[in-house]
mmCIF file of C-alpha atoms (C1' of nucleotides) in Angstrom:
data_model
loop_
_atom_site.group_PDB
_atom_site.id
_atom_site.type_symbol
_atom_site.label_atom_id
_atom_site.label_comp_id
_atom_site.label_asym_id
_atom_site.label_seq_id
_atom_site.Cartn_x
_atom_site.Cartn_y
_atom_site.Cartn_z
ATOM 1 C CA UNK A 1 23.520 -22.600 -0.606
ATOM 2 C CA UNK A 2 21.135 -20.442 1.668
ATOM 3 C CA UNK A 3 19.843 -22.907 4.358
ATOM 4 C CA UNK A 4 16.974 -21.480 6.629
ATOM 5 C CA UNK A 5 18.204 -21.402 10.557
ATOM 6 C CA UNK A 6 15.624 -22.836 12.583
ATOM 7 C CA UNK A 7 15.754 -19.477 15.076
ATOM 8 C CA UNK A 8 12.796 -19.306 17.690
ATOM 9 C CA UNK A 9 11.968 -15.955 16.020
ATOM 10 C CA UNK A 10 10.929 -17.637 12.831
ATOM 11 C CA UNK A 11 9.185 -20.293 14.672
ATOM 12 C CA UNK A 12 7.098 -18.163 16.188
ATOM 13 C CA UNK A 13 6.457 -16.242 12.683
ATOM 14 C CA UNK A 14 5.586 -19.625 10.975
ATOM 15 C CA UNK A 15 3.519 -20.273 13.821
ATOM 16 C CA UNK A 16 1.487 -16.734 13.209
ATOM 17 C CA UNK A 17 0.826 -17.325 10.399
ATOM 18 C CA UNK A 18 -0.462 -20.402 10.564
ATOM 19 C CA UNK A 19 -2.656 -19.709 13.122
ATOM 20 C CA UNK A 20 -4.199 -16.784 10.778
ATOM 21 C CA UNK A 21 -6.861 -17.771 8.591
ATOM 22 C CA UNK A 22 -6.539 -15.508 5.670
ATOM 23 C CA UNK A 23 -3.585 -12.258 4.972
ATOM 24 C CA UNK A 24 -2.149 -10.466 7.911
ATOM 25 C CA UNK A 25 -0.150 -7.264 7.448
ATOM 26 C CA UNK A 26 3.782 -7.615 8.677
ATOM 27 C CA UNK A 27 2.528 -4.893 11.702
ATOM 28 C CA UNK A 28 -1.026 -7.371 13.098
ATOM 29 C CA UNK A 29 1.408 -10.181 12.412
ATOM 30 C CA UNK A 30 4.201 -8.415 14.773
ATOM 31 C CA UNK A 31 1.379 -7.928 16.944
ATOM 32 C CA UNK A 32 -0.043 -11.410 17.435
ATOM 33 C CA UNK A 33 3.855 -12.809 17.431
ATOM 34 C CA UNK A 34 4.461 -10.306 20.526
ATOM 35 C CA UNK A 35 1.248 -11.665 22.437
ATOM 36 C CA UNK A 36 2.742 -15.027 22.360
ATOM 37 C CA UNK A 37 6.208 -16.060 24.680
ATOM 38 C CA UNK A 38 8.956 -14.560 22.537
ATOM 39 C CA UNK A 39 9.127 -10.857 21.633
ATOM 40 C CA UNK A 40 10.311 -10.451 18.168
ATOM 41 C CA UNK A 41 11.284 -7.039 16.473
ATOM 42 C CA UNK A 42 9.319 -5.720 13.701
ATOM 43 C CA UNK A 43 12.673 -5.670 11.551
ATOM 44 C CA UNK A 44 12.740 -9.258 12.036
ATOM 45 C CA UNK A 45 9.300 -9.944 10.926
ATOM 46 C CA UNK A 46 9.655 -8.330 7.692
ATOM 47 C CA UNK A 47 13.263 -10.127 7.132
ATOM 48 C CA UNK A 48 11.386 -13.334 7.375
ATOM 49 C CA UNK A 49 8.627 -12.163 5.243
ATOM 50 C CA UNK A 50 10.869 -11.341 2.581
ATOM 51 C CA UNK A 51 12.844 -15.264 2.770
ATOM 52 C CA UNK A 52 9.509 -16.624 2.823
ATOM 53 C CA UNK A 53 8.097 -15.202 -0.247
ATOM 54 C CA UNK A 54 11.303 -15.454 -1.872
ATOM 55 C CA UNK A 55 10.994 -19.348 -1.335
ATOM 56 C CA UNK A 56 7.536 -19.516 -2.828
ATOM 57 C CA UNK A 57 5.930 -20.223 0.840
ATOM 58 C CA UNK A 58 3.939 -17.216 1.166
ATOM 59 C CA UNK A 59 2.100 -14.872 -0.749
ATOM 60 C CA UNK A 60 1.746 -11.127 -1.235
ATOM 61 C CA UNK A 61 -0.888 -9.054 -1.786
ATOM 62 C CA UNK A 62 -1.111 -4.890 -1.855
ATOM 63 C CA UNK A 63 -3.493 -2.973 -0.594
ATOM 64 C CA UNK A 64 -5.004 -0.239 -2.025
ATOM 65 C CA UNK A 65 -3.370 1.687 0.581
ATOM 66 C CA UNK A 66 0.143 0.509 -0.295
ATOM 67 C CA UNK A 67 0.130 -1.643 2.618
ATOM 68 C CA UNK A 68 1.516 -5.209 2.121
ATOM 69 C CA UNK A 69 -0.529 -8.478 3.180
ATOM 70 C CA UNK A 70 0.902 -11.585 4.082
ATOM 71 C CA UNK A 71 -0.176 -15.439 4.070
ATOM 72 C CA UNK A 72 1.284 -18.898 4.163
ATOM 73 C CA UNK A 73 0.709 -20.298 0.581
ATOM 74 C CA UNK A 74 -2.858 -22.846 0.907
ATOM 75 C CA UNK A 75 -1.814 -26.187 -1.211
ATOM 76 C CA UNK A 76 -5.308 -26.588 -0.290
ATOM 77 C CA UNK A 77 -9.088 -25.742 -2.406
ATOM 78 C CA UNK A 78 -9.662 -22.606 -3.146
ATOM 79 C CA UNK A 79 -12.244 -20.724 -1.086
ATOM 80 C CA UNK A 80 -12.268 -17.288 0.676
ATOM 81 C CA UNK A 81 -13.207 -16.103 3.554
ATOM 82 C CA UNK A 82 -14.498 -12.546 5.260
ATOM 83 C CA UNK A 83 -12.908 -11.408 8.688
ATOM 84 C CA UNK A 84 -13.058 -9.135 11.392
ATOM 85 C CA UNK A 85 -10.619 -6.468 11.480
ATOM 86 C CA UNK A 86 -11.064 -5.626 14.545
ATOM 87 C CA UNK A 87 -10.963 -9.235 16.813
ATOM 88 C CA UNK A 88 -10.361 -11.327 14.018
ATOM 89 C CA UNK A 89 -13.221 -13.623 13.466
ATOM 90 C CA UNK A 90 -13.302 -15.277 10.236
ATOM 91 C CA UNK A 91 -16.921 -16.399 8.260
ATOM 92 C CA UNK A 92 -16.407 -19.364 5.325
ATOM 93 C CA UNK A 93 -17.514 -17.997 2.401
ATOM 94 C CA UNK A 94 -19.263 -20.475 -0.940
ATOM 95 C CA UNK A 95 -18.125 -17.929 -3.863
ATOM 96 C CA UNK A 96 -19.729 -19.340 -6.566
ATOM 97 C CA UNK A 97 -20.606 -15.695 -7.741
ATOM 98 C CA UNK A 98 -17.160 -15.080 -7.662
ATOM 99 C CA UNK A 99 -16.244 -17.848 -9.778
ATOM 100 C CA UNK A 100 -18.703 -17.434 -12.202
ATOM 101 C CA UNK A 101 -17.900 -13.343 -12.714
ATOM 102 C CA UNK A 102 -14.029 -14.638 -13.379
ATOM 103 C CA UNK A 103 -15.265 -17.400 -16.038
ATOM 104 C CA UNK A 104 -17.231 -14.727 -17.802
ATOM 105 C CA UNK A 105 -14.189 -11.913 -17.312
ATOM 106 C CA UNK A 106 -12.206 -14.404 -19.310
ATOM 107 C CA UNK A 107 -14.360 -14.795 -22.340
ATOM 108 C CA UNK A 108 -14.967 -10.844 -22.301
ATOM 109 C CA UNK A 109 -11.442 -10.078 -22.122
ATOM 110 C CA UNK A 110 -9.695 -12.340 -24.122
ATOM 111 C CA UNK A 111 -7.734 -13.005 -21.299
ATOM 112 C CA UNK A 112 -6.790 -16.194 -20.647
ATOM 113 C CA UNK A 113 -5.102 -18.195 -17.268
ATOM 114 C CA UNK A 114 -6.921 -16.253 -14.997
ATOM 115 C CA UNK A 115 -6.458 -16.301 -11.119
ATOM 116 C CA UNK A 116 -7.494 -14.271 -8.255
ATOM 117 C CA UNK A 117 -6.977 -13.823 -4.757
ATOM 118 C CA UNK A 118 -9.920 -11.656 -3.010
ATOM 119 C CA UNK A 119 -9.131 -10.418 0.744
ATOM 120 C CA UNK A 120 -12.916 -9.605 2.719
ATOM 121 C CA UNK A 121 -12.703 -7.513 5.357
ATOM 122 C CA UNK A 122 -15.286 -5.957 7.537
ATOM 123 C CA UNK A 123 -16.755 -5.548 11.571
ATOM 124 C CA UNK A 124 -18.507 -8.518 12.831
ATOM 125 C CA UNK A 125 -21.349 -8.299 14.769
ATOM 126 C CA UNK A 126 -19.968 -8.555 18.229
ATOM 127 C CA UNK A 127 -17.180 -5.767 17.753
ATOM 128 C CA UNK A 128 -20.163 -3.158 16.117
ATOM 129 C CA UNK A 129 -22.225 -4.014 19.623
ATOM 130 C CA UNK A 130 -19.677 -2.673 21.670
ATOM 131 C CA UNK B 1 -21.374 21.705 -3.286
ATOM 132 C CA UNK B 2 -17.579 20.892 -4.432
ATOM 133 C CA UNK B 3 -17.145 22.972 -7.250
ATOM 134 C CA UNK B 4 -13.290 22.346 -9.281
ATOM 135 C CA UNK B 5 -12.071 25.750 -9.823
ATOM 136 C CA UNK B 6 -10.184 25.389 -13.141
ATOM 137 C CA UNK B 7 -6.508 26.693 -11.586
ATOM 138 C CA UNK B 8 -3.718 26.780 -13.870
ATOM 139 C CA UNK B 9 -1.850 23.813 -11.829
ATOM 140 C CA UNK B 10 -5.428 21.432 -12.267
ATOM 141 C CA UNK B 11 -4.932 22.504 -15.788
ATOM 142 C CA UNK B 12 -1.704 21.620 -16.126
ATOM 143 C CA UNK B 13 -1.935 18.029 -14.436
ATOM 144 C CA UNK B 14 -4.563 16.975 -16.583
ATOM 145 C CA UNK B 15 -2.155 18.039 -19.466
ATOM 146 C CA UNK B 16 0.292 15.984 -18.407
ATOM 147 C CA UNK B 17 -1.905 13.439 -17.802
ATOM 148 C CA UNK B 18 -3.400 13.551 -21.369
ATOM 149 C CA UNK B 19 -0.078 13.569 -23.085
ATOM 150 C CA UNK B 20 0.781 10.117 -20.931
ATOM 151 C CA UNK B 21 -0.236 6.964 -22.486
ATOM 152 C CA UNK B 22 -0.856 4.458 -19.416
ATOM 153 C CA UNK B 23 -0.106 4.774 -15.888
ATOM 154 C CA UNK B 24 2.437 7.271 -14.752
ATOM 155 C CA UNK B 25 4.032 7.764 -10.956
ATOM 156 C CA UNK B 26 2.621 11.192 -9.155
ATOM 157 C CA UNK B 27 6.876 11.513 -9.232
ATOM 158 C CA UNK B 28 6.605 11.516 -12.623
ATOM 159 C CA UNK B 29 3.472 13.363 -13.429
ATOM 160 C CA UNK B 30 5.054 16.025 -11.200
ATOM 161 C CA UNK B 31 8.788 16.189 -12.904
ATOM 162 C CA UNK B 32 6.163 16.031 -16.784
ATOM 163 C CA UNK B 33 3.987 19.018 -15.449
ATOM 164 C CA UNK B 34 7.833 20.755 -14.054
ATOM 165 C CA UNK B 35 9.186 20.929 -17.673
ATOM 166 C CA UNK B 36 6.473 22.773 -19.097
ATOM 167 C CA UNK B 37 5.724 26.558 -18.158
ATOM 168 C CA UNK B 38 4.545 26.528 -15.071
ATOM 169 C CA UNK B 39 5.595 24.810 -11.922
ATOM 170 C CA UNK B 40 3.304 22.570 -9.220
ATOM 171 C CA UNK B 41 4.599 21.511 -6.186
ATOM 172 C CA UNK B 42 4.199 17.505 -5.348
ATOM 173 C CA UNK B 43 1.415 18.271 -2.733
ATOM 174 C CA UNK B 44 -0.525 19.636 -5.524
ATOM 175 C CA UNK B 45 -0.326 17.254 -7.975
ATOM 176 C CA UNK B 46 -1.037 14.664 -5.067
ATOM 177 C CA UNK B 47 -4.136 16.752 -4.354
ATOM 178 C CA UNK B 48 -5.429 16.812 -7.714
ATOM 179 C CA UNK B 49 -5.199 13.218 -7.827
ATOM 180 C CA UNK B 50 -6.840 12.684 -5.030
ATOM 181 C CA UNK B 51 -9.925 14.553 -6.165
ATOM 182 C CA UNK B 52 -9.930 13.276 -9.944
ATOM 183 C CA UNK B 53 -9.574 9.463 -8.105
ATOM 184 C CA UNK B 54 -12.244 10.196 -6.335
ATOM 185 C CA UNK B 55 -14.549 11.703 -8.948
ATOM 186 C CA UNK B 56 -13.734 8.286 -10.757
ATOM 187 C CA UNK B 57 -11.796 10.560 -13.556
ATOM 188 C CA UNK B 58 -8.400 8.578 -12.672
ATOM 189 C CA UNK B 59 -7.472 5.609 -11.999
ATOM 190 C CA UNK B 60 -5.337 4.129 -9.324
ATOM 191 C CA UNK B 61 -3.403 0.774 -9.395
ATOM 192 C CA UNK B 62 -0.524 -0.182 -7.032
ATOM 193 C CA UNK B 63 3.122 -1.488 -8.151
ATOM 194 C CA UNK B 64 4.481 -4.667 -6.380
ATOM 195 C CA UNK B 65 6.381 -1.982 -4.559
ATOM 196 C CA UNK B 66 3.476 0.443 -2.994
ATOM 197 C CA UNK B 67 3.732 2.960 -5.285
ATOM 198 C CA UNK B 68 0.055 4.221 -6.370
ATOM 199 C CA UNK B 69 0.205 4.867 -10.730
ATOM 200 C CA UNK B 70 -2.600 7.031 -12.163
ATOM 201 C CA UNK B 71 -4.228 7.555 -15.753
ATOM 202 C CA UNK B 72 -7.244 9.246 -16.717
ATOM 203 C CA UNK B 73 -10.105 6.741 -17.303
ATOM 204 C CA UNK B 74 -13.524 6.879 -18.699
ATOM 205 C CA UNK B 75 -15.646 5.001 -16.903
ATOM 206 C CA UNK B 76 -17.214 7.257 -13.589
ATOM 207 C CA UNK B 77 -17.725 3.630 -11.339
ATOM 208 C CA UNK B 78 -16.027 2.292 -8.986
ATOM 209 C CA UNK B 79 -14.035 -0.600 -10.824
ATOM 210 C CA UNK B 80 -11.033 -3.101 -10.474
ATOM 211 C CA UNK B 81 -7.961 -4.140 -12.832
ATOM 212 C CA UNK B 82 -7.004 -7.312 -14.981
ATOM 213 C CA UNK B 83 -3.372 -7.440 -15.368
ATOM 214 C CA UNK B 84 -1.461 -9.495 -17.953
ATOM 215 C CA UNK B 85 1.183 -11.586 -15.373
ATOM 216 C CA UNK B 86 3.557 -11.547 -18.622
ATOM 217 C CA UNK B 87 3.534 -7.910 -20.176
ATOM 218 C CA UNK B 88 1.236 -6.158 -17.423
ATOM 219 C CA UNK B 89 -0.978 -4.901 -19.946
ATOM 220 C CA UNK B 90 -4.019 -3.444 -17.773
ATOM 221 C CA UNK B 91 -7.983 -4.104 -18.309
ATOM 222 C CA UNK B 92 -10.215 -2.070 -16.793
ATOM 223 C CA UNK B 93 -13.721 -4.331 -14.845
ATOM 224 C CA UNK B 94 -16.373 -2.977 -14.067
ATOM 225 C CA UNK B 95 -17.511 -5.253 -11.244
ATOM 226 C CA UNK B 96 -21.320 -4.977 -10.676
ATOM 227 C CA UNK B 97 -21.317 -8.316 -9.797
ATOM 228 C CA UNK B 98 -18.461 -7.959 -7.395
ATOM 229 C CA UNK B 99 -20.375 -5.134 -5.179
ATOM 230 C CA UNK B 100 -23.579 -6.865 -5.573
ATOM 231 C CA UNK B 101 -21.996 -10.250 -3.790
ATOM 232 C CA UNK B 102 -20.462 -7.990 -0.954
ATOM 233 C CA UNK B 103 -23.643 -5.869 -0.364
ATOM 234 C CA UNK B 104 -25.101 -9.418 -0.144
ATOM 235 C CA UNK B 105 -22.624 -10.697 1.897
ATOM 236 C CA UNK B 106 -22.827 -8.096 4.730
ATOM 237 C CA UNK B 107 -26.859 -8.690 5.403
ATOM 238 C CA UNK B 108 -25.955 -12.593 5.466
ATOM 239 C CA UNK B 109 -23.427 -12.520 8.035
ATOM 240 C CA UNK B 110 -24.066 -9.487 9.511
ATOM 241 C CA UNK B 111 -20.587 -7.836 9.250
ATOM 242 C CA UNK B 112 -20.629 -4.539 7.997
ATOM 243 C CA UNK B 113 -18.172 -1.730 7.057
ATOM 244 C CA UNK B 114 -16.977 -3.901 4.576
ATOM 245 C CA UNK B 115 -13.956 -3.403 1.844
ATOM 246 C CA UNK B 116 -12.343 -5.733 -0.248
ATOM 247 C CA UNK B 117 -8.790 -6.379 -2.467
ATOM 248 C CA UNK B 118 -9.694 -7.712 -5.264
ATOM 249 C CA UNK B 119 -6.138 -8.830 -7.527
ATOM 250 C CA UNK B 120 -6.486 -10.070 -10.811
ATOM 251 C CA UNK B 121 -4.577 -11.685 -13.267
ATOM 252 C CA UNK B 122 -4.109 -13.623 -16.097
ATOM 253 C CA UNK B 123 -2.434 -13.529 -19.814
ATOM 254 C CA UNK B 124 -3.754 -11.294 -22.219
ATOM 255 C CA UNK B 125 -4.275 -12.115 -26.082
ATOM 256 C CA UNK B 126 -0.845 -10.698 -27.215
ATOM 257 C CA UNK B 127 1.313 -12.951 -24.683
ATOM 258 C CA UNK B 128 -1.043 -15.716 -25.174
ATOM 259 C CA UNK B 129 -0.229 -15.618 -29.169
ATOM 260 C CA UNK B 130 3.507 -15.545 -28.674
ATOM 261 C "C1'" DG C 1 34.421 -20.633 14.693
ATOM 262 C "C1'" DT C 2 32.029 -19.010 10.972
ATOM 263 C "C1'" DT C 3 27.968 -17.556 8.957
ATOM 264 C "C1'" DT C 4 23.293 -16.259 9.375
ATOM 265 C "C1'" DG C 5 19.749 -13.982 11.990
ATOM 266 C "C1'" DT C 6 18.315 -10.429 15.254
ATOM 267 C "C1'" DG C 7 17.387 -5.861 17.174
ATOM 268 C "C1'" DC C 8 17.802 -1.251 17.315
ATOM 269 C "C1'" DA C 9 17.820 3.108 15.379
ATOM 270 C "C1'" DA C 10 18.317 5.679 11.443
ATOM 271 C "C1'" DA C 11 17.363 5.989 6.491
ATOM 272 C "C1'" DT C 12 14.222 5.782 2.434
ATOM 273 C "C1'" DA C 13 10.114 6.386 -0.076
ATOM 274 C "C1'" DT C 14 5.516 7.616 -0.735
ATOM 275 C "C1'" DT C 15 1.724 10.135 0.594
ATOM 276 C "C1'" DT C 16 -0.752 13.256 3.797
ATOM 277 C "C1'" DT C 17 -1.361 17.302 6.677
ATOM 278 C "C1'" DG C 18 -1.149 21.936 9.081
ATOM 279 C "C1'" DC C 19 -1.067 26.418 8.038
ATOM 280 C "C1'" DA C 20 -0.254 30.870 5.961
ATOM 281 C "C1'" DC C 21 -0.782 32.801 1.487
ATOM 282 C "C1'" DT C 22 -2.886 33.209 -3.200
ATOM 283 C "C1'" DT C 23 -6.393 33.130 -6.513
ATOM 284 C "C1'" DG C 24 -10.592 31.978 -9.134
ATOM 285 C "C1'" DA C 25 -15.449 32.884 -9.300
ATOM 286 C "C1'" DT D 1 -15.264 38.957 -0.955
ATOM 287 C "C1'" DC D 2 -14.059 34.460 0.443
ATOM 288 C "C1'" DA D 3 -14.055 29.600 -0.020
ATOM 289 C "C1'" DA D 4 -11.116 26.559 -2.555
ATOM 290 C "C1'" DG D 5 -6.490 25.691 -4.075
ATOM 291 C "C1'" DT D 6 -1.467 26.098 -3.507
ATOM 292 C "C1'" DG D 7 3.207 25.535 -1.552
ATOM 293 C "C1'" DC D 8 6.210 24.571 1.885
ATOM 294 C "C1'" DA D 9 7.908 21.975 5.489
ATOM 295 C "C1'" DA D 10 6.843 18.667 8.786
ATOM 296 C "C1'" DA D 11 4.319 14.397 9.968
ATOM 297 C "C1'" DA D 12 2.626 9.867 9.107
ATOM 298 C "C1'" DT D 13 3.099 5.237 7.171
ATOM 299 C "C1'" DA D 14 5.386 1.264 5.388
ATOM 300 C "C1'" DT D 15 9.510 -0.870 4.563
ATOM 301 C "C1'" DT D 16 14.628 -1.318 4.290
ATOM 302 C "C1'" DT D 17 19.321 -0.932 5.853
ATOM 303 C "C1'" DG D 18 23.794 -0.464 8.578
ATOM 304 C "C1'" DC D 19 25.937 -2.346 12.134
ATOM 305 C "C1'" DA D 20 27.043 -4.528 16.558
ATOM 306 C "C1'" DC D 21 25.746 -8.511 18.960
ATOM 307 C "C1'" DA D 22 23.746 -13.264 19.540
ATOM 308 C "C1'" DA D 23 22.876 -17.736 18.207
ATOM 309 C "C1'" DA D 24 22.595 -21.763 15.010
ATOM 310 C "C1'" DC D 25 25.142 -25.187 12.844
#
DNA sequence: GTTTGTGCAAATATTTTGCACTTGA
DNA sequence: TCAAGTGCAAAATATTTGCACAAAC
């Protein structure tokens, strides 16, 4: 039986990601990890990514880039959200476009059980002043 | 102006690309293109690609595992993918409505320079029958 | 004390790039 | 002719792995 050790590196992972609001890439999330106390290695971050989605606690999503994006699994309602990719500012965003483009997708395609996860990213205001 | 020339390797990539059914690896579009006559070296066949994606003649969709898998397509807009979960049977969208609500999106919040992932999926008619 | 996790550096895999050479128009 | 395309090898990017050491239990 695999039990999780409760190392301070994985702390301070956990704790990344749940102080990011939406997916993080396994190099920001190194990043933000680093800023804090502890130092952890970049190996180390994607050996924890890996446990975690193994155990079902945090999703994956690919980039069109190939690039991998990472967040902690929401138990909570569905809504998305655009940020800053630059400072990291996050908006709220009421989909109901969204929702109503996947309702009609279904009945066009024939496709049935239909999910989606959506990842906004752009400049906010503040960084495009500078 | 960017004029195609019509060389013999373009010529034989979208060979290989015709005789392929669905999505095929540049890897293996380049060891397809290999066994016939003439030989293209993987930069070229990555360069091809890279202008047919662009012109909107190929597609582009992304493994679990980063790698990019192409197919000549025939719609000319930019688009997304529904995937069958079970069989991963592709769909191609055309998402109006999806660049409409980002378009939107930037004037309301004022972000800008923004891109999106989009991930769909669902169960498509032949897994649902089973 | 044993097993799991960590860190480093090197390996792997995919894709891109710099640059000299070739070729289509 | 001459800009666009090609091929090679090297670089860039993202992720994994081997292995010695450290730490959790």
């Amino acid at each position: 039986m695999a039990t999780e050790r409760n190392t301070a590196q994985r702390r301070a992972i956990l704790e990344g990601l749940a102080r990011t609001a939406g997916f993080i890439s396994a190099r920001d999330l190194h990043a933000a990890v680093g800023g804090q106390g502890t130092t952890v290695s970049l190996a180390t971050v994607y050996a924890q990514l890996r446990r975690l989605v193994e155990a079902g606690q945090v999703d994956v999503v690919m980039t069109e880039r190939g690039e991998s994006l990472f967040r902690r699994c929401a138990t909570d309602a569905h809504h998305h959200h655009l940020s800053c990719r630059e400072c990291g500012a996050t908006v709220d965003i009421d989909a109901p476009l969204l929702e109503r483009f996947t309702a009609e997708l279904g009945e066009r395609t024939g496709y049935d059980d239909l999910s989606h996860v959506l990842e906004l990213t752009g400049r906010c205001p503040a960084c495009r002043a500078q």
